[in-house]
Tab-separated table of C-alpha atoms and ligand atoms in Angstrom:
chain	number	residue	atom	x	y	z
A	62	MET	CA	-11.814	26.790	26.217
A	63	THR	CA	-10.662	23.220	25.187
A	64	LYS	CA	-9.867	20.353	27.406
A	65	GLY	CA	-6.691	21.026	29.420
A	66	ASP	CA	-6.764	24.698	28.585
A	67	THR	CA	-6.357	26.637	31.749
A	68	GLY	CA	-5.074	29.889	30.211
A	69	PHE	CA	-1.359	29.723	30.525
A	70	ARG	CA	-0.339	33.255	31.338
A	71	TYR	CA	2.907	33.399	29.301
A	72	THR	CA	1.926	32.168	25.850
A	73	TYR	CA	3.283	35.449	24.527
A	74	ARG	CA	6.749	34.268	25.650
A	75	LEU	CA	6.639	31.126	23.312
A	76	ARG	CA	9.480	31.404	20.750
A	77	SER	CA	8.312	32.474	17.282
A	78	GLY	CA	8.393	30.060	14.390
A	79	LEU	CA	6.895	27.172	16.273
A	80	PRO	CA	4.577	24.671	14.401
A	81	ALA	CA	0.780	25.180	14.799
A	82	PRO	CA	-0.580	23.400	17.993
A	83	SER	CA	-1.523	19.774	17.682
A	84	ALA	CA	-5.314	19.143	17.462
A	85	PRO	CA	-6.654	17.459	20.504
A	86	TRP	CA	-6.868	13.681	20.099
A	87	SER	CA	-10.114	12.694	18.535
A	88	GLY	CA	-9.617	8.824	18.320
A	89	LEU	CA	-8.820	6.477	15.641
A	90	ALA	CA	-10.934	6.315	12.485
A	91	LYS	CA	-13.079	3.226	12.321
A	92	TYR	CA	-11.347	2.308	8.966
A	93	ASN	CA	-7.909	3.458	9.641
A	94	PHE	CA	-5.371	3.074	6.833
A	95	ALA	CA	-3.186	5.967	7.744
A	96	THR	CA	0.107	5.856	9.552
A	97	GLY	CA	2.179	2.649	10.116
A	98	HIS	CA	0.243	0.918	12.811
A	99	ASN	CA	0.502	-2.900	13.428
A	100	ASP	CA	-2.103	-5.346	13.939
A	101	ARG	CA	-3.316	-5.725	17.581
A	102	SER	CA	-3.921	-9.378	17.277
A	103	HIS	CA	-0.370	-9.922	16.538
A	104	ILE	CA	1.037	-8.566	19.756
A	105	PRO	CA	2.308	-11.571	21.834
A	106	ILE	CA	0.708	-10.514	25.058
A	107	GLY	CA	1.225	-13.576	27.235
A	108	PRO	CA	5.009	-14.025	26.039
A	109	LEU	CA	5.646	-10.332	26.374
A	110	ALA	CA	4.331	-10.203	29.967
A	111	ASP	CA	6.255	-13.397	30.860
A	112	ALA	CA	9.456	-11.759	29.303
A	113	ALA	CA	8.857	-8.542	31.403
A	114	SER	CA	8.465	-10.588	34.535
A	115	ARG	CA	11.701	-12.492	33.910
A	116	VAL	CA	13.931	-9.653	33.067
A	117	ILE	CA	12.427	-7.529	35.883
A	118	LYS	CA	13.238	-10.219	38.362
A	119	ARG	CA	16.600	-10.700	36.858
A	120	HIS	CA	17.836	-6.958	36.352
A	121	GLY	CA	15.025	-4.959	38.030
A	122	ALA	CA	17.399	-3.525	40.854
A	123	ASP	CA	19.471	-1.834	38.170
A	124	LEU	CA	16.521	0.260	36.995
A	125	ALA	CA	17.483	2.392	39.795
A	126	LEU	CA	20.406	3.659	37.443
A	127	TYR	CA	20.430	5.717	34.400
A	128	ASN	CA	21.239	3.254	31.474
A	129	MET	CA	21.026	0.654	34.260
A	130	GLY	CA	24.626	1.636	35.175
A	131	LYS	CA	25.831	0.091	32.083
A	132	ASP	CA	27.094	1.189	28.583
A	133	PRO	CA	25.001	4.165	27.223
A	134	LEU	CA	24.907	2.545	23.681
A	135	GLY	CA	22.074	0.479	25.173
A	136	TYR	CA	21.110	-2.813	26.886
A	137	GLN	CA	23.968	-5.139	25.978
A	138	GLY	CA	21.662	-8.010	25.419
A	139	LEU	CA	19.641	-6.103	22.901
A	140	ARG	CA	22.745	-4.813	21.148
A	141	GLU	CA	23.935	-8.373	20.791
A	142	PHE	CA	20.558	-9.516	19.566
A	143	VAL	CA	20.675	-6.645	16.741
A	144	ALA	CA	24.240	-7.572	15.875
A	145	ASP	CA	23.299	-11.222	15.444
A	146	LYS	CA	20.147	-10.436	13.581
A	147	LEU	CA	22.071	-8.002	11.153
A	148	ALA	CA	24.687	-10.636	10.719
A	149	GLN	CA	22.425	-13.599	10.045
A	150	MET	CA	19.761	-11.702	7.891
A	151	ARG	CA	21.323	-8.555	6.524
A	152	GLY	CA	25.151	-9.549	5.969
A	153	VAL	CA	26.448	-6.904	8.369
A	154	GLN	CA	29.504	-8.317	10.261
A	155	SER	CA	30.166	-5.345	12.774
A	156	GLY	CA	29.413	-6.383	16.231
A	157	ALA	CA	27.481	-5.153	19.205
A	158	ASP	CA	29.898	-2.233	19.894
A	159	ASN	CA	28.780	-0.761	16.600
A	160	ILE	CA	25.121	-0.682	17.668
A	161	LEU	CA	23.454	2.203	19.336
A	162	ILE	CA	19.915	1.737	20.715
A	163	THR	CA	17.586	4.598	20.088
A	164	SER	CA	14.100	5.690	21.295
A	165	GLY	CA	12.483	4.612	18.030
A	166	SER	CA	14.328	4.954	14.597
A	167	LEU	CA	12.943	8.433	14.478
A	168	GLN	CA	15.436	9.388	17.017
A	169	GLY	CA	18.143	7.747	14.757
A	170	ILE	CA	17.043	10.035	11.913
A	171	ASP	CA	17.308	12.988	14.228
A	172	LEU	CA	20.828	11.960	15.381
A	173	VAL	CA	22.059	11.513	11.732
A	174	ASN	CA	20.612	14.919	10.808
A	175	GLN	CA	22.285	16.410	13.896
A	176	LEU	CA	25.649	14.912	12.939
A	177	LEU	CA	25.680	15.896	9.258
A	178	LEU	CA	23.192	18.744	8.389
A	179	GLU	CA	23.500	22.630	8.617
A	180	PRO	CA	20.913	25.256	7.434
A	181	GLY	CA	21.264	25.570	3.701
A	182	ASP	CA	22.494	22.160	2.989
A	183	THR	CA	20.948	19.705	0.454
A	184	VAL	CA	20.308	16.062	0.843
A	185	ILE	CA	18.991	13.504	-1.804
A	186	LEU	CA	15.944	11.561	-1.072
A	187	GLU	CA	13.907	9.029	-2.913
A	188	GLU	CA	11.022	10.792	-5.008
A	189	PHE	CA	8.430	9.112	-2.717
A	190	THR	CA	9.617	8.519	0.814
A	191	TYR	CA	8.828	8.671	4.741
A	192	SER	CA	6.788	11.653	5.386
A	193	ALA	CA	8.442	12.719	8.607
A	194	VAL	CA	11.496	13.292	6.871
A	195	PHE	CA	10.232	16.529	5.059
A	196	GLY	CA	9.288	18.072	8.268
A	197	LYS	CA	12.517	17.563	9.920
A	198	LEU	CA	14.520	18.711	6.863
A	199	GLN	CA	12.381	21.894	6.708
A	200	LYS	CA	12.922	22.735	10.317
A	201	LEU	CA	16.665	22.422	9.780
A	202	GLY	CA	16.503	24.664	6.736
A	203	VAL	CA	17.843	21.737	4.549
A	204	ARG	CA	16.919	21.418	0.886
A	205	HIS	CA	16.069	18.069	-0.658
A	206	VAL	CA	16.218	16.713	-4.242
A	207	GLY	CA	14.158	13.520	-5.123
A	208	ALA	CA	15.696	10.584	-7.000
A	209	PRO	CA	13.154	8.720	-9.239
A	210	LEU	CA	12.074	5.281	-8.079
A	211	ASP	CA	10.811	2.250	-10.097
A	212	GLN	CA	9.840	-1.241	-9.151
A	213	ALA	CA	13.435	-2.051	-8.544
A	214	GLY	CA	14.060	0.777	-6.214
A	215	MET	CA	16.076	4.039	-6.635
A	216	ARG	CA	17.021	4.681	-10.331
A	217	ILE	CA	20.818	4.960	-10.019
A	218	ASP	CA	21.262	6.303	-13.451
A	219	ARG	CA	19.009	9.182	-12.617
A	220	LEU	CA	20.736	9.566	-9.228
A	221	ALA	CA	24.138	9.885	-10.999
A	222	SER	CA	22.690	12.729	-13.179
A	223	ILE	CA	21.224	14.450	-10.153
A	224	LEU	CA	24.770	14.344	-8.345
A	225	GLU	CA	26.383	15.442	-11.769
A	226	ASP	CA	24.061	18.491	-11.794
A	227	LEU	CA	24.616	19.377	-8.276
A	228	LYS	CA	28.246	19.153	-8.761
A	229	ARG	CA	28.183	21.432	-11.726
A	230	ARG	CA	26.223	23.966	-9.496
A	231	ASN	CA	28.991	23.334	-6.581
A	232	VAL	CA	26.315	21.856	-4.292
A	233	GLN	CA	27.772	18.943	-2.195
A	234	PRO	CA	24.875	16.820	-0.908
A	235	LYS	CA	25.234	15.682	2.646
A	236	TYR	CA	23.755	12.347	2.405
A	237	ILE	CA	21.480	10.068	0.188
A	238	TYR	CA	18.611	8.843	2.336
A	239	THR	CA	17.278	5.594	0.989
A	240	ILE	CA	14.955	2.835	2.199
A	241	PRO	CA	16.231	0.159	-0.063
A	242	THR	CA	14.675	-2.861	1.503
A	243	ILE	CA	10.816	-2.541	1.566
A	244	GLN	CA	10.807	1.044	0.518
A	245	ASN	CA	8.185	3.380	2.230
A	246	PRO	CA	5.713	3.908	0.575
A	247	THR	CA	6.287	1.638	-2.577
A	248	GLY	CA	7.247	-1.627	-0.938
A	249	SER	CA	10.141	-2.262	-3.467
A	250	ILE	CA	13.480	-3.857	-2.881
A	251	LEU	CA	16.667	-2.243	-4.287
A	252	SER	CA	17.840	-4.816	-6.951
A	253	LEU	CA	21.330	-6.429	-6.384
A	254	GLU	CA	22.699	-4.716	-9.500
A	255	ARG	CA	21.567	-1.278	-8.458
A	256	TRP	CA	22.803	-1.911	-4.820
A	257	GLN	CA	26.403	-2.080	-6.120
A	258	GLN	CA	25.985	0.855	-8.468
A	259	LEU	CA	24.556	2.895	-5.680
A	260	LEU	CA	27.729	2.320	-3.529
A	261	GLU	CA	29.820	3.106	-6.537
A	262	VAL	CA	28.080	6.269	-7.442
A	263	ALA	CA	27.934	7.532	-3.783
A	264	ARG	CA	31.757	6.879	-3.603
A	265	THR	CA	32.574	8.565	-6.777
A	266	PHE	CA	30.637	11.813	-5.640
A	267	GLY	CA	31.982	11.460	-2.031
A	268	VAL	CA	28.381	11.343	-0.477
A	269	PRO	CA	27.489	9.180	2.427
A	270	ILE	CA	24.380	6.770	2.278
A	271	PHE	CA	21.826	6.974	5.127
A	272	GLU	CA	20.090	3.672	4.837
A	273	ASP	CA	16.889	3.137	6.657
A	274	GLU	CA	15.643	-0.420	7.183
A	275	CYS	CA	12.551	0.216	9.150
A	276	TYR	CA	10.603	-2.620	7.147
A	277	ALA	CA	13.439	-5.015	6.247
A	278	ASP	CA	12.223	-7.662	8.691
A	279	ILE	CA	8.916	-8.030	6.945
A	280	ILE	CA	9.580	-9.528	3.482
A	281	TRP	CA	7.180	-11.905	2.002
A	282	ARG	CA	9.588	-14.323	0.205
A	283	ASP	CA	12.691	-14.553	-1.812
A	284	GLY	CA	14.682	-12.325	0.653
A	285	ALA	CA	16.608	-9.346	-0.294
A	286	PRO	CA	20.097	-8.274	-1.004
A	287	PRO	CA	22.202	-7.560	2.158
A	288	ALA	CA	22.054	-4.145	3.745
A	289	LEU	CA	24.166	-1.551	2.170
A	290	TYR	CA	25.943	-1.003	5.355
A	291	GLY	CA	27.011	-4.805	5.466
A	292	LEU	CA	28.939	-4.077	2.171
A	293	ASP	CA	30.443	-0.820	2.952
A	294	PRO	CA	30.323	0.185	6.691
A	295	HIS	CA	32.675	3.009	6.003
A	296	GLN	CA	30.138	4.652	3.603
A	297	VAL	CA	26.949	3.909	5.180
A	298	ILE	CA	25.088	4.896	8.328
A	299	HIS	CA	22.379	2.347	8.977
A	300	ILE	CA	19.121	2.606	11.029
A	301	GLY	CA	16.391	-0.001	11.973
A	302	SER	CA	13.441	-0.338	14.223
A	303	PHE	CA	11.456	-2.940	16.168
A	304	SER	CA	8.178	-0.813	15.559
A	305	LYS	CA	7.182	-2.896	12.488
A	306	SER	CA	8.439	-6.282	13.528
A	307	LEU	CA	6.947	-6.063	16.983
A	308	ALA	CA	5.326	-2.863	18.246
A	309	PRO	CA	5.488	0.770	17.573
A	310	ALA	CA	4.531	1.889	21.022
A	311	LEU	CA	7.563	0.346	22.478
A	312	ARG	CA	9.625	3.063	20.824
A	313	VAL	CA	12.768	1.057	20.260
A	314	GLY	CA	15.120	1.267	17.244
A	315	TYR	CA	18.952	1.266	16.556
A	316	VAL	CA	21.791	2.740	14.629
A	317	ALA	CA	24.634	0.622	13.210
A	318	ALA	CA	27.576	2.694	12.122
A	319	ASP	CA	31.298	2.950	12.429
A	320	TRP	CA	32.494	4.143	15.722
A	321	GLU	CA	33.674	7.420	14.418
A	322	VAL	CA	29.911	8.269	13.864
A	323	LEU	CA	28.374	6.281	16.687
A	324	GLY	CA	30.669	7.959	19.338
A	325	ARG	CA	29.522	11.273	18.193
A	326	MET	CA	26.074	10.370	17.947
A	327	LEU	CA	26.185	9.183	21.541
A	328	ALA	CA	27.525	12.429	22.535
A	329	CYS	CA	24.381	14.149	20.849
A	330	LYS	CA	21.741	11.626	22.466
A	331	THR	CA	20.960	13.624	25.405
A	332	ASP	CA	17.718	11.801	26.540
A	333	GLY	CA	19.283	10.070	29.515
A	334	GLY	CA	19.047	6.646	27.793
A	335	THR	CA	16.422	4.759	25.912
A	336	ALA	CA	13.592	3.112	28.103
A	337	ALA	CA	15.560	-0.020	29.563
A	338	LEU	CA	12.555	-2.177	30.290
A	339	ASP	CA	11.343	-1.774	26.765
A	340	GLN	CA	15.032	-2.812	25.443
A	341	MET	CA	15.127	-5.848	27.926
A	342	VAL	CA	11.589	-7.197	27.068
A	343	ILE	CA	12.402	-6.981	23.178
A	344	ALA	CA	15.773	-8.750	23.758
A	345	GLU	CA	14.071	-11.346	25.961
A	346	TYR	CA	11.135	-12.014	23.697
A	347	PHE	CA	12.921	-11.888	20.408
A	348	GLY	CA	15.939	-13.917	21.607
A	349	ALA	CA	13.773	-16.932	21.687
A	350	ASN	CA	10.867	-16.180	19.023
A	351	PHE	CA	12.203	-13.792	16.412
A	352	GLY	CA	11.916	-16.349	13.488
A	353	SER	CA	8.509	-17.637	14.478
A	354	HIS	CA	7.058	-14.197	15.308
A	355	LEU	CA	8.184	-12.775	11.878
A	356	SER	CA	7.028	-15.720	9.765
A	357	SER	CA	3.580	-15.559	11.279
A	358	LEU	CA	3.411	-11.842	11.178
A	359	SER	CA	4.569	-11.805	7.523
A	360	GLU	CA	2.106	-14.290	6.601
A	361	MET	CA	-0.789	-12.475	8.236
A	362	LEU	CA	0.247	-9.239	6.645
A	363	GLU	CA	0.475	-10.744	3.206
A	364	ASP	CA	-2.956	-12.208	3.589
A	365	LYS	CA	-4.371	-8.731	4.533
A	366	LEU	CA	-2.459	-7.269	1.491
A	367	GLN	CA	-4.308	-9.671	-0.810
A	368	THR	CA	-7.533	-8.709	0.810
A	369	LEU	CA	-6.813	-4.975	0.191
A	370	ILE	CA	-5.864	-5.586	-3.454
A	371	ALA	CA	-8.971	-7.631	-4.075
A	372	ALA	CA	-11.177	-5.005	-2.393
A	373	LEU	CA	-9.648	-2.308	-4.483
A	374	GLU	CA	-9.895	-4.239	-7.627
A	375	GLN	CA	-13.513	-4.920	-6.801
A	376	GLU	CA	-14.409	-1.295	-5.817
A	377	PHE	CA	-12.170	0.688	-8.251
A	378	GLY	CA	-11.723	-1.643	-10.960
A	379	THR	CA	-9.439	-0.204	-13.633
A	380	ALA	CA	-9.558	3.244	-11.938
A	381	VAL	CA	-6.568	2.191	-9.510
A	382	GLU	CA	-2.984	1.321	-10.322
A	383	PHE	CA	-0.696	0.066	-7.464
A	384	TRP	CA	2.895	-0.904	-6.863
A	385	ALA	CA	3.160	-4.536	-5.810
A	386	PRO	CA	4.952	-4.359	-2.341
A	387	LYS	CA	7.367	-7.050	-1.582
A	388	GLY	CA	6.698	-6.745	2.146
A	389	GLY	CA	5.898	-4.261	4.836
A	390	LEU	CA	2.747	-2.578	5.808
A	391	PHE	CA	1.735	-0.331	2.902
A	392	LEU	CA	0.237	-0.295	-0.535
A	393	TRP	CA	1.065	2.771	-2.673
A	394	LEU	CA	-1.475	3.455	-5.355
A	395	ARG	CA	-2.460	6.006	-7.978
A	396	LEU	CA	-5.898	7.028	-9.027
A	397	PRO	CA	-6.771	8.789	-12.309
A	398	GLU	CA	-5.054	12.133	-12.939
A	399	GLU	CA	-8.183	14.166	-12.378
A	400	ILE	CA	-8.378	13.112	-8.721
A	401	ASP	CA	-6.654	15.093	-6.053
A	402	VAL	CA	-6.764	12.744	-3.116
A	403	ARG	CA	-6.468	15.722	-0.797
A	404	THR	CA	-10.104	16.579	-1.579
A	405	LEU	CA	-11.199	13.188	-0.363
A	406	MET	CA	-9.602	13.334	3.060
A	407	LYS	CA	-12.264	15.421	5.006
A	408	PRO	CA	-15.311	13.545	3.505
A	409	ALA	CA	-13.443	10.205	3.892
A	410	ALA	CA	-12.614	11.140	7.617
A	411	GLU	CA	-16.382	12.007	8.194
A	412	ALA	CA	-17.184	8.450	6.980
A	413	GLY	CA	-14.416	6.982	9.340
A	414	VAL	CA	-11.865	6.334	6.633
A	415	THR	CA	-8.271	7.751	7.021
A	416	PHE	CA	-5.355	7.348	4.597
A	417	ASN	CA	-2.032	9.099	3.843
A	418	PRO	CA	-2.371	11.379	0.776
A	419	GLY	CA	0.413	11.017	-1.756
A	420	PRO	CA	1.623	14.693	-1.633
A	421	ASP	CA	2.707	13.996	2.038
A	422	LEU	CA	5.178	11.356	0.886
A	423	SER	CA	6.560	12.991	-2.099
A	424	CYS	CA	9.528	15.380	-2.942
A	425	GLU	CA	7.310	17.030	-5.533
A	426	PRO	CA	3.832	17.204	-3.892
A	427	GLU	CA	1.706	18.265	-6.892
A	428	ALA	CA	3.086	15.371	-8.977
A	429	ALA	CA	1.765	12.765	-6.353
A	430	LYS	CA	-1.721	14.381	-5.912
A	431	SER	CA	-3.425	11.403	-7.276
A	432	CYS	CA	-1.602	8.962	-5.122
A	433	MET	CA	-2.407	7.552	-1.660
A	434	ARG	CA	-0.733	5.141	0.830
A	435	LEU	CA	-3.029	2.665	2.550
A	436	CYS	CA	-1.689	0.854	5.525
A	437	PHE	CA	-3.029	-2.567	6.132
A	438	GLY	CA	-1.470	-3.326	9.225
A	439	LEU	CA	-4.160	-2.233	11.738
A	440	PRO	CA	-7.618	-2.834	10.059
A	441	SER	CA	-9.010	-6.457	9.992
A	442	LYS	CA	-9.960	-8.169	6.709
A	443	GLN	CA	-13.511	-7.328	7.286
A	444	GLU	CA	-12.619	-3.619	7.975
A	445	ILE	CA	-10.395	-3.594	4.891
A	446	ARG	CA	-13.297	-4.504	2.694
A	447	GLU	CA	-15.639	-2.174	4.320
A	448	GLY	CA	-13.285	0.664	4.425
A	449	VAL	CA	-12.280	0.396	0.669
A	450	ALA	CA	-15.938	0.239	-0.294
A	451	GLU	CA	-16.619	3.539	1.766
A	452	LEU	CA	-13.585	4.968	0.175
A	453	ALA	CA	-14.685	4.137	-3.252
A	454	ARG	CA	-18.156	5.563	-2.673
A	455	ILE	CA	-16.765	8.850	-1.277
A	456	CYS	CA	-14.302	9.190	-4.232
A	457	PHE	CA	-17.300	8.672	-6.623
A	458	GLU	CA	-19.309	11.132	-4.813
A	459	GLN	CA	-16.576	13.758	-4.989
A	460	THR	CA	-15.263	12.942	-8.377
A	461	GLY	CA	-17.431	10.756	-10.322
A	462	ILE	CA	-14.750	7.929	-10.274
A	463	PRO	CA	-14.908	4.940	-10.046
A	464	GLN	CA	-18.067	4.672	-12.041
A	465	ARG	CA	-18.445	1.133	-11.389
A	466	GLY	CA	-18.050	-0.853	-8.097
A	467	ALA	CA	-18.396	-4.626	-7.545
A	468	ASN	CA	-19.124	-4.604	-11.401
A	469	VAL	CA	-22.217	-2.545	-10.952
A	470	ALA	CA	-22.563	1.055	-12.198
A	471	ARG	CA	-22.544	3.658	-9.215
A	472	ARG	CA	-25.310	6.202	-8.858
A	473	THR	CA	-25.017	9.616	-7.564
A	474	ALA	CA	-26.989	10.425	-4.399
A	475	THR	CA	-28.988	12.978	-6.628
A	476	ILE	CA	-29.934	10.398	-9.173
A	477	SER	CA	-30.971	7.870	-6.666
A	478	ALA	CA	-32.949	10.538	-4.662
A	479	ALA	CA	-34.968	11.621	-7.769
A	480	GLU	CA	-35.795	8.026	-8.615
J	579	PLP	C1	11.031	4.635	6.799
J	579	PLP	C2	10.740	4.807	8.152
J	579	PLP	N1	11.867	5.123	8.939
J	579	PLP	C3	11.645	5.395	10.256
J	579	PLP	C4	10.284	5.351	10.805
J	579	PLP	C5	10.249	5.765	12.281
J	579	PLP	O1	9.885	4.500	13.041
J	579	PLP	P1	9.968	4.302	14.677
J	579	PLP	O2	10.490	5.595	15.129
J	579	PLP	O3	8.814	3.844	15.105
J	579	PLP	O4	11.139	3.346	14.615
J	579	PLP	C6	9.162	5.067	10.166
J	579	PLP	C7	7.876	4.903	10.726
J	579	PLP	O5	6.898	4.652	10.059
J	579	PLP	C8	9.439	4.713	8.724
J	579	PLP	O6	8.505	4.490	7.947
């Protein structure tokens, strides 16, 4: 018997086809490069506590009511904040009435799927993408096709050929899911030229665009083209999140869409409302500190990225190639062809190092077997250096690569033991 296992009498009544049970929580790895966690030191504890105290004093009595007795789209102050932020930073002119606050942008993904997808449907994804999307599509019985990416985002020429090919086979894709601004996992930004082309191609083939801007608030410099939704709100459903700009445990995201879509989504959102205190605290804190919070967060993350790149170069030398991210929390890298990163996961975890293996983020898992995604949000700079050194050591022990680390030839444990 494991912890919490009291021998439930009716397990035989559980429905068929359930996913395997989750493993019991075994703690975070010492060198945690997996998932999209944020930096603990960057949670503004004092200001958040002050914000919470102020909003509870101001609106606390309304917590007695579902949705605080107000619009189920979400807390008005937060919807106005999101509408202003999108107008100022992302070229989106629709107001607060076109914003639905969700319990994380994961709920936004579920709602878009609920609205558009049926078993047997097909959607277009980027060849490497947010891993959670695969499981959701699989559960719904929906097929996906991956559109190739390069440093400037989705290859629109290749997307057009994919759409052409699907049309020839009488397949009408239900949406094109894209993370155009700080792509997960590559960190690219869709170029302005492609951004126009994407809208045009999607219009030609009559396919809605599902735009996910989870990381668009964390851009190092030079900014990005406006959101696709800003240019064509009739063709795009847009989602965003406060998980990366503030804190993922708060579970607050949003959808921006035409009312035709939003009203139907609201009808599908059956959770009794997103946590009101979280919404109020974010509106209160970010209402006064958004710009300063983002600039210090971005600066800190870029500094950690540089530390990660330097550590990889030192430990892996020419054995590693990476995509240069323009913001966000991730570095996407490729090791030599002969390495299957899945074989490194167990020994790495035993040594306290976790990462996301490329196949989990790829439309064609085998083609990404030598890729991995490293998140530099959570580990400190010291942990980044130590964790990468551990990863290189394990990789060498398992595969013989990288042969040199810190410009010194590595030796296998057997050789050094024999000496
Ligand atoms: C591209 C993308 N979209 C959506 C999400 C979900 O984020 P959340 O539900 O925390 O807002 C993530 C989380 O990592 C992500 O990477």
